[in-house]
Structure formats: C-alpha cells, structure tokens
N, CA, C and O of each residue as an XYZ file, in Angstrom:
612
protein
N      57.546     86.775    138.576
C      56.816     85.699    138.043
C      57.742     84.669    137.389
O      58.622     85.051    136.617
N      57.573     83.407    137.669
C      58.439     82.364    137.126
C      57.969     81.952    135.660
O      56.780     81.992    135.343
N      58.879     81.593    134.873
C      58.584     81.124    133.499
C      58.095     79.665    133.636
O      58.620     78.825    134.367
N      57.007     79.470    132.830
C      56.568     78.083    132.775
C      56.654     77.690    131.276
O      55.886     78.178    130.447
N      57.604     76.801    130.964
C      57.901     76.466    129.599
C      57.809     74.952    129.470
O      58.525     74.235    130.169
N      56.972     74.465    128.620
C      56.917     73.066    128.338
C      57.083     72.850    126.819
O      56.768     73.734    126.021
N      57.561     71.715    126.452
C      57.953     71.394    125.034
C      57.000     71.799    123.983
O      57.410     72.293    122.932
N      55.703     71.607    124.227
C      54.803     71.833    123.131
C      53.598     72.770    123.553
O      52.480     72.634    123.057
N      53.891     73.700    124.472
C      52.841     74.631    124.889
C      53.240     76.072    124.763
O      54.425     76.405    124.747
N      52.266     76.908    124.676
C      52.521     78.344    124.537
C      53.191     78.798    125.895
O      52.805     78.358    126.978
N      54.193     79.681    125.767
C      54.899     80.230    126.963
C      53.980     81.358    127.424
O      53.751     82.297    126.662
N      53.451     81.299    128.639
C      52.490     82.202    129.103
C      52.858     82.989    130.368
O      52.012     83.239    131.227
N      54.132     83.373    130.462
C      54.500     84.131    131.649
C      55.653     85.038    131.344
O      56.279     84.914    130.291
N      55.952     85.957    132.248
C      57.091     86.915    132.141
C      58.375     86.103    132.042
O      58.703     85.331    132.943
N      59.100     86.284    130.939
C      60.282     85.507    130.668
C      61.416     86.419    130.151
O      61.179     87.324    129.351
N      62.583     86.177    130.597
C      63.751     86.953    130.139
C      64.203     86.425    128.839
O      63.850     85.295    128.501
N      64.984     87.177    128.052
C      65.520     86.726    126.831
C      66.483     85.522    127.041
O      66.529     84.591    126.238
N      67.224     85.587    128.125
C      68.214     84.493    128.440
C      67.433     83.181    128.698
O      67.948     82.096    128.429
N      66.229     83.280    129.202
C      65.409     82.071    129.493
C      64.648     81.654    128.227
O      64.372     80.474    128.011
N      64.321     82.634    127.412
C      63.461     82.355    126.171
C      64.230     81.699    125.118
O      63.710     80.755    124.523
N      65.436     82.096    124.812
C      66.153     81.675    123.594
C      66.773     80.278    123.638
O      66.733     79.613    122.602
N      67.352     79.757    124.751
C      68.048     78.500    124.572
C      67.132     77.394    124.130
O      66.048     77.170    124.669
N      67.641     76.691    123.089
C      66.931     75.521    122.523
C      65.672     75.795    121.762
O      64.918     74.858    121.501
N      65.395     77.023    121.388
C      64.194     77.334    120.684
C      64.527     78.093    119.392
O      65.519     78.819    119.314
N      63.678     77.906    118.395
C      63.690     78.713    117.161
C      62.406     79.502    117.046
O      61.373     79.060    117.548
N      62.434     80.621    116.421
C      61.224     81.553    116.311
C      61.035     81.891    114.834
O      61.996     82.076    114.087
N      59.759     81.966    114.438
C      59.442     82.208    113.020
C      58.285     83.178    112.954
O      57.306     83.051    113.690
N      58.408     84.139    112.074
C      57.244     85.033    111.801
C      56.491     84.396    110.633
O      57.011     84.305    109.521
N      55.279     83.964    110.897
C      54.505     83.345    109.793
C      54.211     84.317    108.644
O      54.190     85.538    108.803
N      53.992     83.714    107.507
C      53.723     84.588    106.258
C      52.479     85.414    106.445
O      52.374     86.463    105.810
N      51.517     85.018    107.273
C      50.273     85.840    107.406
C      50.524     87.088    108.241
O      49.667     87.971    108.286
N      51.705     87.191    108.920
C      52.025     88.376    109.711
C      52.603     89.438    108.792
O      53.199     89.125    107.762
N      52.423     90.690    109.170
C      53.006     91.751    108.356
C      54.539     91.667    108.525
O      55.054     91.121    109.500
N      55.243     92.241    107.518
C      56.716     92.286    107.569
C      57.132     93.391    108.677
O      56.339     94.075    109.324
N      58.510     93.419    108.755
C      59.022     94.342    109.748
C      58.631     95.806    109.292
O      58.837     96.217    108.150
N      58.058     96.537    110.282
C      57.533     97.816    109.972
C      57.866     98.922    110.940
O      57.369    100.039    110.793
N      58.709     98.636    111.943
C      58.980     99.668    112.920
C      59.769    100.816    112.282
O      60.701    100.602    111.508
N      59.380    101.992    112.620
C      60.056    103.191    112.234
C      61.127    103.557    113.209
O      61.202    102.973    114.290
N      61.967    104.511    112.862
C      63.083    104.871    113.793
C      62.625    105.314    115.176
O      63.330    105.118    116.166
N      61.415    105.926    115.238
C      60.935    106.406    116.535
C      60.587    105.248    117.471
O      60.748    105.381    118.685
N      60.115    104.118    116.941
C      59.786    102.958    117.761
C      61.098    102.255    118.194
O      61.190    101.806    119.337
N      62.091    102.152    117.325
C      63.321    101.584    117.681
C      64.029    102.451    118.738
O      64.614    101.917    119.680
N      63.978    103.787    118.587
C      64.573    104.695    119.533
C      63.943    104.556    120.901
O      64.642    104.563    121.914
N      62.615    104.430    120.940
C      61.915    104.235    122.210
C      62.376    102.985    122.952
O      62.539    103.005    124.172
N      62.587    101.889    122.205
C      63.122    100.677    122.810
C      64.500    100.837    123.354
O      64.810    100.443    124.478
N      65.349    101.445    122.499
C      66.735    101.700    122.924
C      66.767    102.642    124.150
O      67.545    102.427    125.080
N      65.928    103.670    124.141
C      65.871    104.584    125.310
C      65.476    103.824    126.600
O      66.036    104.056    127.672
N      64.490    102.904    126.457
C      64.131    102.000    127.601
C      65.292    101.249    128.111
O      65.506    101.147    129.319
N      66.077    100.700    127.171
C      67.206     99.938    127.587
C      68.316    100.764    128.244
O      68.995    100.296    129.158
N      68.485    101.977    127.773
C      69.423    102.900    128.434
C      68.981    103.302    129.829
O      69.803    103.380    130.742
N      67.705    103.556    130.002
C      67.207    103.880    131.352
C      67.373    102.613    132.270
O      67.744    102.731    133.438
N      67.107    101.487    131.742
C      67.258    100.235    132.534
C      68.670    100.112    132.934
O      68.928     99.816    134.100
N      69.655    100.321    132.030
C      71.044    100.167    132.381
C      71.469    101.177    133.446
O      72.227    100.834    134.354
N      70.981    102.441    133.342
C      71.353    103.505    134.265
C      70.730    103.376    135.606
O      71.244    103.963    136.559
N      69.646    102.642    135.756
C      68.957    102.528    136.973
C      69.575    101.430    137.871
O      70.413    100.638    137.440
N      69.130    101.425    139.106
C      69.557    100.371    139.987
C      68.497     99.318    140.158
O      68.303     98.726    141.220
N      67.794     99.114    138.999
C      66.677     98.133    139.086
C      67.170     96.649    139.030
O      68.370     96.374    139.041
N      66.271     95.794    138.975
C      66.593     94.330    139.008
C      67.208     93.852    137.658
O      67.623     92.701    137.520
N      67.246     94.770    136.689
C      67.724     94.368    135.369
C      66.616     93.809    134.517
O      66.873     93.367    133.397
N      65.387     93.810    135.007
C      64.277     93.346    134.166
C      63.550     94.564    133.563
O      63.470     95.640    134.155
N      63.026     94.324    132.351
C      62.299     95.406    131.679
C      61.240     94.825    130.889
O      61.512     93.965    130.052
N      59.981     95.242    131.091
C      58.841     94.765    130.342
C      58.837     95.468    128.934
O      58.638     96.678    128.831
N      59.060     94.665    127.882
C      59.105     95.285    126.576
C      57.798     95.093    125.780
O      57.667     95.561    124.649
N      56.873     94.417    126.384
C      55.582     94.187    125.698
C      55.344     92.676    125.601
O      56.138     91.867    126.081
N      54.236     92.331    124.972
C      53.781     91.008    124.862
C      54.453     90.301    123.744
O      54.621     90.865    122.662
N      54.841     89.088    123.969
C      55.329     88.185    122.955
C      54.443     86.923    123.051
O      54.461     86.188    124.037
N      53.670     86.720    121.971
C      52.762     85.509    121.977
C      53.339     84.580    120.965
O      53.509     84.916    119.793
N      53.646     83.370    121.453
C      54.242     82.287    120.658
C      53.352     81.077    120.727
O      52.738     80.780    121.752
N      53.294     80.348    119.547
C      52.603     79.096    119.533
C      53.503     78.043    118.827
O      54.275     78.404    117.939
N      53.418     76.853    119.179
C      54.283     75.866    118.453
C      53.927     75.882    116.956
O      52.763     75.893    116.556
N      55.005     75.882    116.158
C      54.810     75.853    114.712
C      54.267     74.559    114.272
O      54.310     73.583    115.021
N      53.748     74.503    113.073
C      53.175     73.252    112.519
C      54.222     72.152    112.404
O      53.869     70.973    112.429
N      55.486     72.501    112.280
C      56.573     71.526    112.172
C      57.338     71.374    113.488
O      58.416     70.781    113.518
N      56.787     71.901    114.552
C      57.407     71.865    115.917
C      57.588     70.402    116.327
O      56.693     69.577    116.146
N      58.787     70.093    116.892
C      59.084     68.795    117.365
C      60.083     68.919    118.486
O      60.583     70.005    118.779
N      60.372     67.783    119.115
C      61.411     67.751    120.139
C      62.747     68.176    119.543
O      63.500     68.923    120.168
N      63.037     67.708    118.353
C      64.340     67.933    117.692
C      64.304     69.342    117.003
O      65.352     69.880    116.644
N      63.116     69.910    116.831
C      63.113     71.241    116.127
C      61.997     72.062    116.819
O      60.889     72.192    116.297
N      62.325     72.610    118.006
C      61.305     73.372    118.808
C      61.110     74.744    118.200
O      61.687     75.713    118.694
N      60.323     74.862    117.153
C      60.073     76.129    116.533
C      58.760     76.724    116.900
O      57.751     76.020    116.914
N      58.728     77.983    117.196
C      57.509     78.645    117.647
C      57.164     79.775    116.688
O      58.006     80.598    116.329
N      55.915     79.785    116.291
C      55.481     80.920    115.393
C      55.143     82.127    116.286
O      54.529     81.973    117.342
N      55.533     83.272    115.868
C      55.288     84.495    116.641
C      53.983     85.118    116.215
O      53.857     85.612    115.095
N      53.005     85.095    117.113
C      51.701     85.646    116.829
C      51.622     87.100    117.166
O      50.859     87.842    116.549
N      52.393     87.523    118.132
C      52.447     88.952    118.494
C      53.845     89.227    119.073
O      54.416     88.397    119.780
N      54.347     90.345    118.770
C      55.651     90.717    119.285
C      56.829     90.618    118.315
O      57.979     90.785    118.721
N      56.554     90.350    117.043
C      57.542     90.142    116.035
C      58.459     91.339    115.789
O      59.655     91.225    115.519
N      57.782     92.532    115.907
C      58.591     93.805    115.718
C      59.686     93.935    116.816
O      60.848     94.220    116.525
N      59.269     93.717    118.078
C      60.220     93.838    119.192
C      61.257     92.774    119.118
O      62.440     93.074    119.280
N      60.880     91.523    118.878
C      61.869     90.450    118.795
C      62.828     90.620    117.629
O      64.011     90.298    117.745
N      62.332     91.118    116.513
C      63.204     91.359    115.375
C      64.164     92.468    115.712
O      65.352     92.362    115.407
N      63.689     93.535    116.334
C      64.572     94.661    116.739
C      65.652     94.192    117.745
O      66.834     94.506    117.604
N      65.208     93.442    118.745
C      66.171     92.925    119.716
C      67.180     91.972    119.111
O      68.329     91.915    119.548
N      66.763     91.241    118.129
C      67.687     90.344    117.379
C      68.712     91.117    116.629
O      69.879     90.726    116.610
N      68.313     92.250    115.978
C      69.249     93.117    115.290
C      70.272     93.744    116.278
O      71.464     93.864    115.994
N      69.736     94.128    117.436
C      70.650     94.685    118.463
C      71.644     93.669    118.969
O      72.827     93.966    119.135
N      71.135     92.416    119.223
C      72.006     91.314    119.650
C      73.079     91.046    118.564
O      74.226     90.736    118.886
N      72.703     91.166    117.309
C      73.612     90.945    116.258
C      74.776     91.913    116.283
O      75.920     91.535    116.028
N      74.474     93.171    116.593
C      75.543     94.197    116.700
C      76.407     93.885    117.929
O      77.634     93.933    117.838
N      75.815     93.579    119.035
C      76.580     93.298    120.253
C      77.430     92.038    120.075
O      78.577     91.998    120.520
N      76.866     90.998    119.420
C      77.664     89.795    119.244
C      78.864     90.075    118.274
O      79.968     89.578    118.496
N      78.641     90.821    117.277
C      79.687     91.165    116.369
C      80.807     91.925    117.096
O      81.974     91.639    116.830
N      80.535     92.825    117.949
C      81.499     93.563    118.702
C      82.314     92.560    119.594
O      83.541     92.625    119.659
N      81.583     91.645    120.269
C      82.240     90.673    121.117
C      83.166     89.760    120.280
O      84.313     89.530    120.662
N      82.687     89.263    119.189
C      83.489     88.350    118.344
C      84.710     89.084    117.818
O      85.826     88.565    117.857
N      84.495     90.260    117.341
C      85.657     91.038    116.790
C      86.711     91.365    117.850
O      87.916     91.291    117.606
N      86.209     91.730    119.041
C      87.141     92.163    120.126
C      87.889     90.912    120.770
O      88.939     91.061    121.396
N      87.336     89.768    120.594
C      88.013     88.567    121.174
C      88.695     87.730    120.057
O      89.241     86.667    120.354
N      88.674     88.170    118.822
C      89.294     87.478    117.808
C      88.584     86.241    117.202
O      89.179     85.468    116.452
N      87.340     86.094    117.543
C      86.564     84.959    117.013
C      85.980     85.291    115.655
O      85.603     86.429    115.376
N      85.916     84.277    114.827
C      85.263     84.424    113.546
C      83.740     84.614    113.770
O      83.215     84.228    114.815
N      83.061     85.192    112.812
C      81.627     85.424    112.904
C      80.965     84.102    113.096
O      81.215     83.174    112.326
N      80.127     83.974    114.098
C      79.329     82.781    114.345
C      79.950     81.836    115.378
O      79.330     80.856    115.789
N      81.186     82.148    115.791
C      81.887     81.239    116.686
C      81.559     81.412    118.172
O      81.815     80.501    118.960
N      81.013     82.532    118.563
C      80.769     82.738    119.985
C      79.550     82.035    120.495
O      78.614     81.758    119.745
N      79.562     81.750    121.753
C      78.394     81.143    122.447
C      77.159     82.042    122.270
O      76.045     81.560    122.064
N      77.399     83.433    122.360
C      76.334     84.388    122.181
C      75.655     84.242    120.837
O      74.428     84.238    120.737
N      76.487     84.120    119.786
C      75.932     83.986    118.463
C      75.092     82.686    118.373
O      74.003     82.702    117.799
N      75.584     81.577    118.930
C      74.868     80.300    118.936
C      73.533     80.387    119.660
O      72.549     79.750    119.283
N      73.533     81.199    120.715
C      72.309     81.350    121.535
C      71.301     82.232    120.873
O      70.126     81.879    120.768
N      71.756     83.406    120.414
C      70.728     84.406    119.990
C      70.498     84.515    118.507
O      69.428     84.935    118.067
N      71.533     84.126    117.702
C      71.418     84.413    116.254
C      71.298     83.177    115.353
O      70.416     83.130    114.496
N      72.113     82.243    115.520
C      72.037     81.087    114.653
C      72.750     79.932    115.244
O      73.760     80.134    115.918
N      72.293     78.720    115.040
C      72.932     77.549    115.610
C      73.513     76.695    114.524
O      73.000     76.643    113.406
N      74.555     76.047    114.851
C      75.298     75.171    113.944
C      76.387     75.982    113.197
O      76.746     77.097    113.574
N      76.857     75.385    112.179
C      77.960     76.022    111.389
C      77.426     76.599    110.101
O      76.480     76.048    109.538
N      78.023     77.745    109.585
C      77.601     78.320    108.361
C      77.941     77.366    107.184
O      77.335     77.457    106.117
N      78.875     76.492    107.385
C      79.265     75.533    106.299
C      78.410     74.334    106.301
O      78.216     73.720    105.252
N      77.852     73.940    107.492
C      76.989     72.755    107.565
C      76.018     72.884    108.647
O      76.410     73.070    109.799
N      74.731     72.795    108.347
C      73.713     72.730    109.324
C      73.360     74.031    110.049
O      72.828     73.985    111.158
N      73.647     75.204    109.436
C      73.299     76.446    110.075
C      71.795     76.633    110.057
O      71.133     76.446    109.036
N      71.257     77.019    111.253
C      69.807     77.336    111.383
C      69.618     78.630    112.124
O      69.933     78.700    113.312
N      69.105     79.683    111.461
C      68.834     80.896    112.162
C      67.881     80.755    113.324
O      66.915     79.996    113.242
N      68.133     81.475    114.414
C      67.192     81.402    115.550
C      65.894     82.063    115.247
O      64.847     81.545    115.636
N      65.899     83.256    114.529
C      64.733     83.966    114.185
C      64.613     83.972    112.637
O      65.542     84.384    111.943
N      63.469     83.514    112.117
C      63.262     83.548    110.703
C      62.076     84.468    110.503
O      61.057     84.319    111.178
N      62.188     85.401    109.601
C      61.098     86.337    109.319
C      60.307     85.761    108.183
O      60.692     84.745    107.605
N      59.196     86.401    107.851
C      58.357     85.903    106.823
C      58.984     86.121    105.407
O      59.971     86.840    105.247
N      58.388     85.494    104.441
C      59.046     85.403    103.124
C      59.379     86.693    102.436
O      60.336     86.752    101.665
N      58.589     87.765    102.703
C      58.813     88.967    102.026
C      60.081     89.746    102.426
O      60.525     90.633    101.696
N      60.647     89.413    103.571
C      61.808     90.118    104.051
C      62.965     89.253    104.617
O      63.998     89.773    105.038
N      62.762     87.965    104.612
C      63.749     87.019    105.175
C      65.104     87.154    104.533
O      66.100     87.208    105.253
N      65.205     87.213    103.193
C      66.561     87.250    102.580
C      67.216     88.600    102.860
O      68.439     88.637    103.001
N      66.471     89.731    102.951
C      67.069     91.017    103.314
C      67.572     90.931    104.767
O      68.688     91.357    105.062
N      66.759     90.389    105.656
C      67.154     90.243    107.048
C      68.422     89.467    107.194
O      69.291     89.909    107.944
N      68.609     88.332    106.534
C      69.843     87.569    106.542
C      71.028     88.394    106.136
O      72.054     88.438    106.815
N      70.855     89.075    104.963
C      71.969     89.957    104.497
C      72.306     91.066    105.484
O      73.477     91.395    105.671
N      71.266     91.660    106.131
C      71.453     92.673    107.123
C      72.307     92.112    108.281
O      73.273     92.747    108.705
N      71.959     90.967    108.765
C      72.679     90.364    109.885
C      74.114     89.977    109.515
O      74.986     89.921    110.382
N      74.352     89.717    108.251
C      75.736     89.428    107.791
C      76.523     90.661    107.448
O      77.702     90.586    107.102
N      75.823     91.876    107.551
C      76.477     93.121    107.253
C      76.558     93.391    105.775
O      77.382     94.185    105.321
N      75.691     92.721    105.014
C      75.707     92.915    103.522
C      74.617     93.753    102.939
O      74.471     93.849    101.721
N      73.825     94.382    103.836
C      72.701     95.220    103.427
C      72.875     96.625    103.920
O      72.022     97.477    103.670
C-alpha cells in the first residue's frame, strides 16, 4: 500500500518510519496517558524486530496503528501532528532509535546530534540554537524523556 501524505491531512495508509519522519514533528497531547509500556510489551516489539531481521521478508513489519492528526499549531513551517493512537509504540521506537543513533555517532566520531539519523529521528537543529525534538511527550513525562534520551536518567 502506498503512503498518502498531504500537508494538513491525517496520514491514512501503511507507512514506513523512513517515510513517516522526514519533515514532521510528533506530539503526545496532554489528554493522552503517559508512557505506560511494561517490559513485556517492549520485549514483544523487540522480538518482532528480531524475527523481521532474521527472516527473508520485505523488511516491512506491521507494528500497529498510528493515528495522527494535525496539531492546533500545525503549519507549513511547523508540521506537527498530535498522536491520537500509537504513542506507546512510537515512543518505544524513538528510544530504540536513540540507542542506535548513539552507537552510530560514537563509532564514527560524531558529536551527539550531528548525524543525519539524529536529525531525522530524534531532533532537528542545533542543541545550541533552534533545537526541536521530533517527538514530544505530554507534560507529565516530557522532561524525564528528554533526560533519558540524553543519557541522564
């Protein structure tokens, strides 16, 4: 199934992470519950990824529904989408991407945040000026999530 993505519309089709992330920001609205996955749910997702890697499949894996709607402050210059459903999966995948990006940056001698992967999946701009996280959690956990991604939690 092909992705149908328009500037101000809900994304309503099977979409890969590489197609979903470029040029977009994601936010868990305050009315959504905070991150609540237990280790068994994280393990199930990681097990699925291991099976996917070991198989000779197309490299696609259905991880569940992700329902996004344009945020109230969505614009062409700030394409932010509120996550209506799927915030647990997207948050877990973001934490996984953070670990993978850190390994890549350290192994190639790049400072944290300098890689293209970091700019795509974790945060855009510079930490000194204009940094914008790609995924923002709701108020009750956002500061902890930032510290976690920086390796400070």
